[in-house]
CSV table of C-alpha atoms and ligand atoms in Angstrom, one decimal:
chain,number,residue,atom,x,y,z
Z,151,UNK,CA,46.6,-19.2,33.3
Z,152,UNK,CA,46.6,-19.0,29.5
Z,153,UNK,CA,49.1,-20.6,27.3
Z,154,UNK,CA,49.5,-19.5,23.9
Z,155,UNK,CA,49.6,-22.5,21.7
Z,156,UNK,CA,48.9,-23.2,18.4
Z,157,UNK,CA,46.1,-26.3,18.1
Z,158,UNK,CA,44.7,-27.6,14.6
Z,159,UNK,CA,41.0,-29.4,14.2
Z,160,UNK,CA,40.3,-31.4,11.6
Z,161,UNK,CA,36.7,-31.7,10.8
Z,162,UNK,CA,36.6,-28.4,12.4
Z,163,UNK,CA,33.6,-27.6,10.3
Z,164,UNK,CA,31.5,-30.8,11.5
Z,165,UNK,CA,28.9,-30.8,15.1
Z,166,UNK,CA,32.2,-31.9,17.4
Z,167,UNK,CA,35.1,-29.6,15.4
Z,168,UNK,CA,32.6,-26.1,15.9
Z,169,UNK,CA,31.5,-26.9,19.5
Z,170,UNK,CA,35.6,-27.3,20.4
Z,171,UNK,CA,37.3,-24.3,18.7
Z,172,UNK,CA,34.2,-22.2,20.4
Z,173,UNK,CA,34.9,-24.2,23.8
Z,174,UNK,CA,38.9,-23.4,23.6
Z,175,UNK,CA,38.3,-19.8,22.9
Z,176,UNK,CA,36.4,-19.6,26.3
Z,177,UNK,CA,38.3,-21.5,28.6
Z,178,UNK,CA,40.9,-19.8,30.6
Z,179,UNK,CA,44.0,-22.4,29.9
Z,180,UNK,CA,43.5,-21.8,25.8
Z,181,UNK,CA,41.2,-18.4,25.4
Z,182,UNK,CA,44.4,-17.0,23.8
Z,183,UNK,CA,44.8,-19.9,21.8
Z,184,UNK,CA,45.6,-19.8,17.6
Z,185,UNK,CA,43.7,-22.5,16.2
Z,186,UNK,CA,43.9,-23.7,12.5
Z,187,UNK,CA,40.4,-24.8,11.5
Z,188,UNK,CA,40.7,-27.6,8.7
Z,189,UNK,CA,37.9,-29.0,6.7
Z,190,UNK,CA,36.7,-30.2,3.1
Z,191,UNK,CA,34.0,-27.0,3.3
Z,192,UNK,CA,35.9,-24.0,4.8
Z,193,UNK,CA,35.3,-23.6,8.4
Z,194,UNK,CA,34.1,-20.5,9.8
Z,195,UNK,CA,36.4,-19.6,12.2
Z,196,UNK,CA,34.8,-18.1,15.5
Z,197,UNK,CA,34.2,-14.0,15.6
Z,198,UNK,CA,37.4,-12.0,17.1
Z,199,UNK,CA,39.6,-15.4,17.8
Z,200,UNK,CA,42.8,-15.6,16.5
Z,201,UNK,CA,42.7,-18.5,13.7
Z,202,UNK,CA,42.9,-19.8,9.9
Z,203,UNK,CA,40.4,-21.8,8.4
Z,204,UNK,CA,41.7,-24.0,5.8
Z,205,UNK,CA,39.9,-25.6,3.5
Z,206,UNK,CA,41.3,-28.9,2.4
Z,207,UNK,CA,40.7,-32.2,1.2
Z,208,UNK,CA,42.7,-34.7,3.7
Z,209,UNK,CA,41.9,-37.6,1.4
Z,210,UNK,CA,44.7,-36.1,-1.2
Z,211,UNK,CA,47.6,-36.4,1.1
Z,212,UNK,CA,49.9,-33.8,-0.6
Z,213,UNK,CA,47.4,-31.5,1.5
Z,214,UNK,CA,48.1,-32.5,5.6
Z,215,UNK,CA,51.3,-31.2,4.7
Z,216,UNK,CA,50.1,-27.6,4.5
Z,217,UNK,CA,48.5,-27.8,8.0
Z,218,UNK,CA,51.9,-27.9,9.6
Z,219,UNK,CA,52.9,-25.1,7.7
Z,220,UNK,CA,50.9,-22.2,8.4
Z,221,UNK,CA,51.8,-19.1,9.7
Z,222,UNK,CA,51.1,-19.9,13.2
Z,223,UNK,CA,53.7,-22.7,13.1
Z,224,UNK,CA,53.9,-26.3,14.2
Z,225,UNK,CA,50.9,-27.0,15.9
Z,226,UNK,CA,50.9,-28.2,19.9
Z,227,UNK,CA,48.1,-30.2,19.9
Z,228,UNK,CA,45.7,-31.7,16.8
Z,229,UNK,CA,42.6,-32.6,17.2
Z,230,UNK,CA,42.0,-35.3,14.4
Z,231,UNK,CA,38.2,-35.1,14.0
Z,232,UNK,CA,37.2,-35.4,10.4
Z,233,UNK,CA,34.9,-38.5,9.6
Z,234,UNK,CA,32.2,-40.0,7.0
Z,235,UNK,CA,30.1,-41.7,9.8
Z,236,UNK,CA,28.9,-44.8,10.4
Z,237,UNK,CA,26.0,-44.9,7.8
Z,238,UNK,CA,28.0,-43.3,5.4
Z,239,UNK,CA,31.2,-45.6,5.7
Z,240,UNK,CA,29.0,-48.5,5.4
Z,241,UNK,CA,26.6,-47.4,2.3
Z,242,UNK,CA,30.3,-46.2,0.5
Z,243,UNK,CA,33.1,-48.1,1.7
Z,244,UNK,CA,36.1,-46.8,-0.2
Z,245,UNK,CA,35.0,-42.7,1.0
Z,246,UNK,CA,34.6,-44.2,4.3
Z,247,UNK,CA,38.2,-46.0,4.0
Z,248,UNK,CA,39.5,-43.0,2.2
Z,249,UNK,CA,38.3,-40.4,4.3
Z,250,UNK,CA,38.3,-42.3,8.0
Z,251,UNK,CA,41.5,-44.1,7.4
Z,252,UNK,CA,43.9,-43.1,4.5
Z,253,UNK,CA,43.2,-39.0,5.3
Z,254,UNK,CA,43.8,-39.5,9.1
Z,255,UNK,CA,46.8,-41.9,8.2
Z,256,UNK,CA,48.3,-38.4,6.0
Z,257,UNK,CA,47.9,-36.1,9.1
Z,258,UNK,CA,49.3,-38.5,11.7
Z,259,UNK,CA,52.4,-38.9,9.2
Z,260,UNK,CA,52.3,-35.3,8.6
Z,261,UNK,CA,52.4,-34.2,12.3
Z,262,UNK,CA,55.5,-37.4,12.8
Z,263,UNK,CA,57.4,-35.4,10.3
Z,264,UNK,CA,56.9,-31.9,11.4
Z,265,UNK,CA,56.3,-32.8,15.1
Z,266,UNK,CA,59.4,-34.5,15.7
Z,267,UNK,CA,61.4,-31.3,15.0
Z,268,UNK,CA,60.3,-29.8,18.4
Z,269,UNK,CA,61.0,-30.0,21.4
Z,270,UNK,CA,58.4,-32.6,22.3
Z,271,UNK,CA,56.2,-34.4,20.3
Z,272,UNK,CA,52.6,-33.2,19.5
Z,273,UNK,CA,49.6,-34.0,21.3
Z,274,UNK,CA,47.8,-36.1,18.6
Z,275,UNK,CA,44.1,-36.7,19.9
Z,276,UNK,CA,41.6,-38.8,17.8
Z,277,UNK,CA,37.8,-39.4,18.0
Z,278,UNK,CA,36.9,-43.0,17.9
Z,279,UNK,CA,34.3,-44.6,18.3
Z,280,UNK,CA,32.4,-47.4,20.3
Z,281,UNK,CA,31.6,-48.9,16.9
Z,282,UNK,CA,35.2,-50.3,17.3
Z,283,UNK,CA,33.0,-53.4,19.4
Z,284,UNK,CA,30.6,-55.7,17.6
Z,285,UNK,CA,29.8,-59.2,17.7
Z,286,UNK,CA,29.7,-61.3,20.9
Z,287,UNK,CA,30.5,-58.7,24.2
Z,288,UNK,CA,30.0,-59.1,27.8
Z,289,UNK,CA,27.9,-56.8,29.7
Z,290,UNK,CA,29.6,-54.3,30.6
Z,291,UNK,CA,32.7,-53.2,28.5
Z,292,UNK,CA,35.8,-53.0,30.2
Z,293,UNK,CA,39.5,-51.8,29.1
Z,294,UNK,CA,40.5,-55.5,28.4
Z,295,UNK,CA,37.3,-55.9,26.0
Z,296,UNK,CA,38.9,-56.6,22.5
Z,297,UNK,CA,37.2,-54.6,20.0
Z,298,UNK,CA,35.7,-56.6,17.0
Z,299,UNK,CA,34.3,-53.8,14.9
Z,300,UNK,CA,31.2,-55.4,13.0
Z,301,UNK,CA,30.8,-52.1,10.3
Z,302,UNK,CA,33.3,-50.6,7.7
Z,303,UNK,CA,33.4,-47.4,10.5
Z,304,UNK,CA,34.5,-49.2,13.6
Z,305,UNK,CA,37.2,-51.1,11.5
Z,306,UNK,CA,38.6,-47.8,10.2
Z,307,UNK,CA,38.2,-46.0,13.3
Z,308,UNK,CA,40.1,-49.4,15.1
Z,309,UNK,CA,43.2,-49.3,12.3
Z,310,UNK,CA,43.2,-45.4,13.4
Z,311,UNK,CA,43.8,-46.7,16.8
Z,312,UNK,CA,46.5,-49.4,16.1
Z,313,UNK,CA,48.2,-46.3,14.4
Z,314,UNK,CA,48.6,-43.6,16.7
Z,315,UNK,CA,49.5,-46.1,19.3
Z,316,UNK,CA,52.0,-47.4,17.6
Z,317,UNK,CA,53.4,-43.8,16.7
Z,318,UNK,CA,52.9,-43.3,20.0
Z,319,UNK,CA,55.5,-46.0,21.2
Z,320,UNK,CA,58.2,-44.8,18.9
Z,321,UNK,CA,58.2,-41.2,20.0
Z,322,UNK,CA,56.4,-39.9,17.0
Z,323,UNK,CA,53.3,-38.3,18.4
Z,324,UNK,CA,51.9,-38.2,22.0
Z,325,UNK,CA,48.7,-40.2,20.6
Z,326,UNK,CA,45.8,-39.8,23.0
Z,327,UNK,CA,42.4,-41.9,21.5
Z,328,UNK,CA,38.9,-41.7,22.4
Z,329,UNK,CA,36.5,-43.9,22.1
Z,330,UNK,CA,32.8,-41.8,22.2
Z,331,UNK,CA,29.3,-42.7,23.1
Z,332,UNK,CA,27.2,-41.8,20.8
Z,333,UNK,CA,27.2,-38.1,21.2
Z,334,UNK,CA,23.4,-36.7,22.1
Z,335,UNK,CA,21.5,-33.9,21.5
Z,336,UNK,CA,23.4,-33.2,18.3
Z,337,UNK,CA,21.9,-30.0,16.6
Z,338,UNK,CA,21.8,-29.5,12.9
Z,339,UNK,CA,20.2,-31.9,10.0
Z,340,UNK,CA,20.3,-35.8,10.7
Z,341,UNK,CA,23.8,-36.9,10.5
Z,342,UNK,CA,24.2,-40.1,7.9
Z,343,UNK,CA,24.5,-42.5,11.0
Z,344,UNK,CA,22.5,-45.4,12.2
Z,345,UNK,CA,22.1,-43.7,15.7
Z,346,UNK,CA,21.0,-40.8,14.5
Z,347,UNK,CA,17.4,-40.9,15.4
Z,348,UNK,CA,18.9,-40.6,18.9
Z,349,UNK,CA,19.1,-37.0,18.5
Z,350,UNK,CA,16.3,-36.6,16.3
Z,351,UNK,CA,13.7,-37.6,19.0
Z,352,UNK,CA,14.4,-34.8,21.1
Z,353,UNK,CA,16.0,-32.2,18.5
Z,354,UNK,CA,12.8,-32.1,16.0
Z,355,UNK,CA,9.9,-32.3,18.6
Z,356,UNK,CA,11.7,-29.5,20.4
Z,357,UNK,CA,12.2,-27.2,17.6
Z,358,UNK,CA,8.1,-28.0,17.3
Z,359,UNK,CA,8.5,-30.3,13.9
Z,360,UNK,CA,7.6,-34.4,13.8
Z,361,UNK,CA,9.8,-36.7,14.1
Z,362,UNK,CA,9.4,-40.7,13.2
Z,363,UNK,CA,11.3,-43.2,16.1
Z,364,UNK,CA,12.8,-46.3,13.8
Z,365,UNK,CA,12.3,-48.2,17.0
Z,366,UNK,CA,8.7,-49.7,17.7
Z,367,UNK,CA,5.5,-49.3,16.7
Z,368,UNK,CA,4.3,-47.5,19.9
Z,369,UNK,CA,4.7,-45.3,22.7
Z,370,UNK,CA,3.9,-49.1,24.3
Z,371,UNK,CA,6.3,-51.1,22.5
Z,372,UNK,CA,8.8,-53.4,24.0
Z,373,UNK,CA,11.4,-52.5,21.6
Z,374,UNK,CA,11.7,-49.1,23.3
Z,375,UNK,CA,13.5,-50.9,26.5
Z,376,UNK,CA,16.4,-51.0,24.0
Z,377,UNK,CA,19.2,-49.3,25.9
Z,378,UNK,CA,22.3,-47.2,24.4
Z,379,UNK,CA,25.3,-45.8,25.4
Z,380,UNK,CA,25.7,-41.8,25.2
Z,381,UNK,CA,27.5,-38.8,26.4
Z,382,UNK,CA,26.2,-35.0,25.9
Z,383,UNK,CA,28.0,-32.6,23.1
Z,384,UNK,CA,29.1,-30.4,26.4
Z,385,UNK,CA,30.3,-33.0,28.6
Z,386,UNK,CA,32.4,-34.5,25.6
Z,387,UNK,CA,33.9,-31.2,24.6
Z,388,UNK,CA,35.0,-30.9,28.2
Z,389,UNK,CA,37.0,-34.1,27.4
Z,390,UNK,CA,38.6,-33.1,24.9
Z,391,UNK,CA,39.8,-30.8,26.5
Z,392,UNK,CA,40.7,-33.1,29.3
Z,393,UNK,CA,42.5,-35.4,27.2
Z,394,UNK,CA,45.2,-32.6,26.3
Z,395,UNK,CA,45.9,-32.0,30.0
Z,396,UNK,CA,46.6,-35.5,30.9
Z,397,UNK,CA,50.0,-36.5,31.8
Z,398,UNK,CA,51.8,-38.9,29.7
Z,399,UNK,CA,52.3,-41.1,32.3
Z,400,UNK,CA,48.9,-41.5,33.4
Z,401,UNK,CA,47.9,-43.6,30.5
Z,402,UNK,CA,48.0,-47.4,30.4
Z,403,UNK,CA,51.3,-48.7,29.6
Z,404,UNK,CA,50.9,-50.2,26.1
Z,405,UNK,CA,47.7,-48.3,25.3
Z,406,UNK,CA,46.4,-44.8,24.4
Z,407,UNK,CA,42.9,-45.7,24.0
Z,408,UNK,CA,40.2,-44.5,26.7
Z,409,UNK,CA,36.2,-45.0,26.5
Z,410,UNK,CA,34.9,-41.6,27.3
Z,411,UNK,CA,32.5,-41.9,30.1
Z,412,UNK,CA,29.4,-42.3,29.1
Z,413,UNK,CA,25.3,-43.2,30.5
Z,414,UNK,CA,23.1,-46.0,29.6
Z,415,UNK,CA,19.7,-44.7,28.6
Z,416,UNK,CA,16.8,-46.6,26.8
Z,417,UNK,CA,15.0,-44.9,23.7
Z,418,UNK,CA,12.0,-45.1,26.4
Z,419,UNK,CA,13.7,-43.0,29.1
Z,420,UNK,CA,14.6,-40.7,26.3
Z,421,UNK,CA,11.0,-40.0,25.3
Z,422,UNK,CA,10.2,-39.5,29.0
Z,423,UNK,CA,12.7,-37.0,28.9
Z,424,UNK,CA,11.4,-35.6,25.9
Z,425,UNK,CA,8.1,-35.2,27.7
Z,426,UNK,CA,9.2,-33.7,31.1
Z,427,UNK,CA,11.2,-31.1,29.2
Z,428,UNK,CA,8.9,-30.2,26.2
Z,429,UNK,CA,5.5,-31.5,27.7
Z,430,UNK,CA,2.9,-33.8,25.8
Z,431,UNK,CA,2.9,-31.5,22.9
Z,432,UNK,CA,6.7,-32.2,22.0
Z,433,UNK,CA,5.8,-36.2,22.2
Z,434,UNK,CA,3.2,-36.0,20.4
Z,435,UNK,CA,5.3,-35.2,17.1
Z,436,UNK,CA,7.3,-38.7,17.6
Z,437,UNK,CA,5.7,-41.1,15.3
Z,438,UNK,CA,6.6,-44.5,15.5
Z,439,UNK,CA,7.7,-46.7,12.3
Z,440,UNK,CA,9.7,-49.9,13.4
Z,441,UNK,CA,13.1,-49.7,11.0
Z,442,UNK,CA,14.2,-54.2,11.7
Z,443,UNK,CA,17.8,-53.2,10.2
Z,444,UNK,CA,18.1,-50.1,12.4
Z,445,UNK,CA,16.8,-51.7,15.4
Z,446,UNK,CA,19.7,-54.9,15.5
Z,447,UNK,CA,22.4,-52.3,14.2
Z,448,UNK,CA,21.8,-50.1,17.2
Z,449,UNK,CA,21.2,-53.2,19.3
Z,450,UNK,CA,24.6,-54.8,18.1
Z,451,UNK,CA,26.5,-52.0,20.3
Z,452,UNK,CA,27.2,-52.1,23.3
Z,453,UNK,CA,25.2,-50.0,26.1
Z,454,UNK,CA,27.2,-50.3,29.3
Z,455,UNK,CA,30.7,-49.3,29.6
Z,456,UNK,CA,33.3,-49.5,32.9
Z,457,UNK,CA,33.5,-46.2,33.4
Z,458,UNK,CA,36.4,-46.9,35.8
Z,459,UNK,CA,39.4,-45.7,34.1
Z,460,UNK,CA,38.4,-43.0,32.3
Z,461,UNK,CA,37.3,-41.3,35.5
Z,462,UNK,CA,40.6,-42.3,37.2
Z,463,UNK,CA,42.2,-40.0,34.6
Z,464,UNK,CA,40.0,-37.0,35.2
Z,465,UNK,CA,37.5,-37.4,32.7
Z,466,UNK,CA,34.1,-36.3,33.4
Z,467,UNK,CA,30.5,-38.1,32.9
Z,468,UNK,CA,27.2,-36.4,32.7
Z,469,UNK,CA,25.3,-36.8,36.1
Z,470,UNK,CA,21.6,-36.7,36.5
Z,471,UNK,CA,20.4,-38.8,33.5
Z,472,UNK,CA,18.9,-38.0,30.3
Z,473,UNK,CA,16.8,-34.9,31.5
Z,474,UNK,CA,19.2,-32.5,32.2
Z,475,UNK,CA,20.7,-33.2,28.4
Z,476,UNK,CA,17.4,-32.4,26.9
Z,477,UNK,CA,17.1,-29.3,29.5
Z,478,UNK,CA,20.5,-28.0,27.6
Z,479,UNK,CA,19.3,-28.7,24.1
Z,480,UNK,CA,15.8,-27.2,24.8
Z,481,UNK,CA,18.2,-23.6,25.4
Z,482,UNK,CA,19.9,-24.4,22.5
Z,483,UNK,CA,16.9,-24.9,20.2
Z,484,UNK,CA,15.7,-21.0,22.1
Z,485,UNK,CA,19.0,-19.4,21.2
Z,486,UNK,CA,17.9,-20.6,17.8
Z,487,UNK,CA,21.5,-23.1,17.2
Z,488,UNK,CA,19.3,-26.1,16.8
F,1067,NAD,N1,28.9,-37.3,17.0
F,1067,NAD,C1,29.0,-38.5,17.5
F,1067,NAD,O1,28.0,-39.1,18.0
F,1067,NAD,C2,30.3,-39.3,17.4
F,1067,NAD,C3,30.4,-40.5,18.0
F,1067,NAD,C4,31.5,-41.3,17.9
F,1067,NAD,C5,32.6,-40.8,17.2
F,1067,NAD,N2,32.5,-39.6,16.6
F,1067,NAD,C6,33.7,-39.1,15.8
F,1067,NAD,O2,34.0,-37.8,16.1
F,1067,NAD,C7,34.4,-37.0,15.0
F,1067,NAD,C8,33.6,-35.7,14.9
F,1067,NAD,O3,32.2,-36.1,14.8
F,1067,NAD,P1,31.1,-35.1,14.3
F,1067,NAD,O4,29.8,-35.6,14.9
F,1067,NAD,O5,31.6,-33.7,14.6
F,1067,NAD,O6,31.0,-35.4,12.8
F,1067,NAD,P2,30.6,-34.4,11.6
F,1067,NAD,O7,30.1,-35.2,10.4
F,1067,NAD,O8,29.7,-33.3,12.1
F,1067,NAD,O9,32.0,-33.7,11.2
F,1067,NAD,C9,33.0,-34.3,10.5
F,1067,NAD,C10,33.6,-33.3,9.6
F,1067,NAD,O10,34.6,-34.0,8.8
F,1067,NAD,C11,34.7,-33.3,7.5
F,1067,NAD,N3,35.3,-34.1,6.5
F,1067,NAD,C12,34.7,-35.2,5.9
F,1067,NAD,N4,35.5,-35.6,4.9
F,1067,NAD,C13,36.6,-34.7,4.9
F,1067,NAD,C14,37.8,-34.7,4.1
F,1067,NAD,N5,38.0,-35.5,3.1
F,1067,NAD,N6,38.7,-33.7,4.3
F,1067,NAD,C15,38.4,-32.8,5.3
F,1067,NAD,N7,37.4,-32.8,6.1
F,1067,NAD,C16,36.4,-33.8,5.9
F,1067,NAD,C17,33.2,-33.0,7.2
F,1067,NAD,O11,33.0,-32.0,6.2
F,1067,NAD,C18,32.6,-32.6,8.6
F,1067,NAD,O12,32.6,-31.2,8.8
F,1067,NAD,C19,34.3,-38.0,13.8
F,1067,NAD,O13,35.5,-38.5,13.5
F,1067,NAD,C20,33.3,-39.1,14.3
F,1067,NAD,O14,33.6,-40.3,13.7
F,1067,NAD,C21,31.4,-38.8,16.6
């Protein structure tokens, strides 16, 4: 059954924020949905849906304000997704400060003081990151791994965190955090982040242009056994969605954060993937040019999570490895959205 409820996106312009409003205008629980579509460029706001796109700069905090006081009312649920990512946080730190921490501090203030008013408070759901972990980590990532972000992102994207949890406990918001993989195929031009040759090995060669792999020297190299931690653009979207349907009461006690499921892949299998879904002709286009800095940046994180809890809580994973990933993106590069 549909429920008619108002839901704002921030970043609503970016990869994530476009692939969600389109996803909550075709599933049955929100296809009658208004959504207010916030970001610095105005958002195109999907054809026939009923929605505002805003454009506003959420680093000047007389402008959250306004997103509470549209036409379609007090939002239910707000999707806080706008970000300078991880590259881009790091080459500028006060933008990455400004926009990943002050601007999402101004909406979550913005939604206590407008929220509060009804009846419950607002679902406040936030994309983090699993740059919130650096430095020394075991081998697999559990719930009661203490994030020691090791980048300007991660230590934005953990204040976030310490936030909405703490706006949580007093009643203020109904905070719900997650902490992505890193999110592949993503369509589009590289994004300004260290991981994003991840997507550029399968997104260029499929759309039949080259491609260089900042990790080895060779289809042969070593290097390539390097392993990450990812999730695909559809099974995340599905989880946001997820994350608005949770109960309350089904989240840890003291904690809104969740790691979104995600797989373990190595650049290697990736290529192979690359090759079973676009043949020797798409692997061909991946040069090879060994990036040092890249290589430990991406090797810093960490590439196997406990999935455990997440699952618990109804969140999916993507099954089947990295191939049927590149099988979606190949259908996405044919529709001509790559
Ligand atoms: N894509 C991933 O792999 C990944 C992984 C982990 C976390 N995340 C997080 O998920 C969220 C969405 O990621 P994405 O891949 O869609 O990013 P994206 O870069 O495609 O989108 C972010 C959007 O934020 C907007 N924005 C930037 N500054 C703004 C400002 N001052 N005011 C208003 N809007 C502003 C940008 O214009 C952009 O459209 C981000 O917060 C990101 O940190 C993404």
């Amino acid at each position: 059954m549909s429920e008619q409820r108002t839901i704002l996106i921030t970043g609503a312009g970016g990869f994530l924020g476009r692939l969600l409003a389109e996803t909550l205008l075709k599933d049955p629980q929100t296809i009658d949905a208004r959504l207010v579509l916030v970001d610095i460029v105005a958002p195109k706001a999907p054809q026939g849906a009923n929605a505002i796109a805003v454009k506003a700069d959420l680093t000047d905090p007389s402008q959250a304000d306004g997103l509470f006081q549209t036409s379609y009312g007090v939002p239910d649920i707000v999707y806080c997704l706008h970000g300078i990512m991880s590259r881009g946080a790091e080459d500028n730190f006060d933008l990455g400060l400004k926009v990943n921490f002050d601007a999402v501090r101004s909406v979550l203030e913005s939604a206590r003081r407008f929220g509060t008013n009804t009846s419950q408070p607002l679902k406040f759901i936030f994309a983090s990151s699993l740059a919130v972990y650096g430095g020394s980590l075991p081998n697999v990532v559990t719930p009661d791994t203490i994030a020691t972000p090791q980048g300007a992102y991660g230590a934005e994207k953990l204040m976030c965190e310490i936030l909405i949890n703490e706006y949580t406990r007093r009643g203020f918001v109904d905070g719900r955090i997650l902490r992505l993989p890193t999110i592949v195929v993503r369509p589009g031009p590289p994004a300004a982040a260290t991981s994003s040759f991840l997507s550029g090995i399968i997104r260029e060669p499929l759309k039949g242009v080259p491609t260089t792999c900042p990790i080895g020297n060779s289809l042969s190299s070593p290097e390539l056994d390097l392993a990450v931690w990812i999730a695909s653009p559809e099974t995340t979207i599905q989880n946001f969605l997820n994350a608005a349907r949770i109960p309350s009461s089904s989240f840890m006690l003291h904690s809104r954060v969740v790691c979104l499921p995600g797989i373990t892949v190595t650049v290697r299998e990736e290529l192979e993937a690359l090759e079973k879904v676009g043949g020797k002709e798409a692997l061909r286009l991946v040069e090879f040019q060994d990036d040092e800095t890249n290589r430990r940046i991406v090797s810093s994180w960490p590439a196997r999570f406990d999935n455990g809890y997440a699952l618990s809580l109804g969140f999916l994973v993507d099954e089947g490895g990295m191939a049927p990933i590149v099988e979606r993106f190949k259908k996405v590069v044919a529709a001509g959205l790559a």
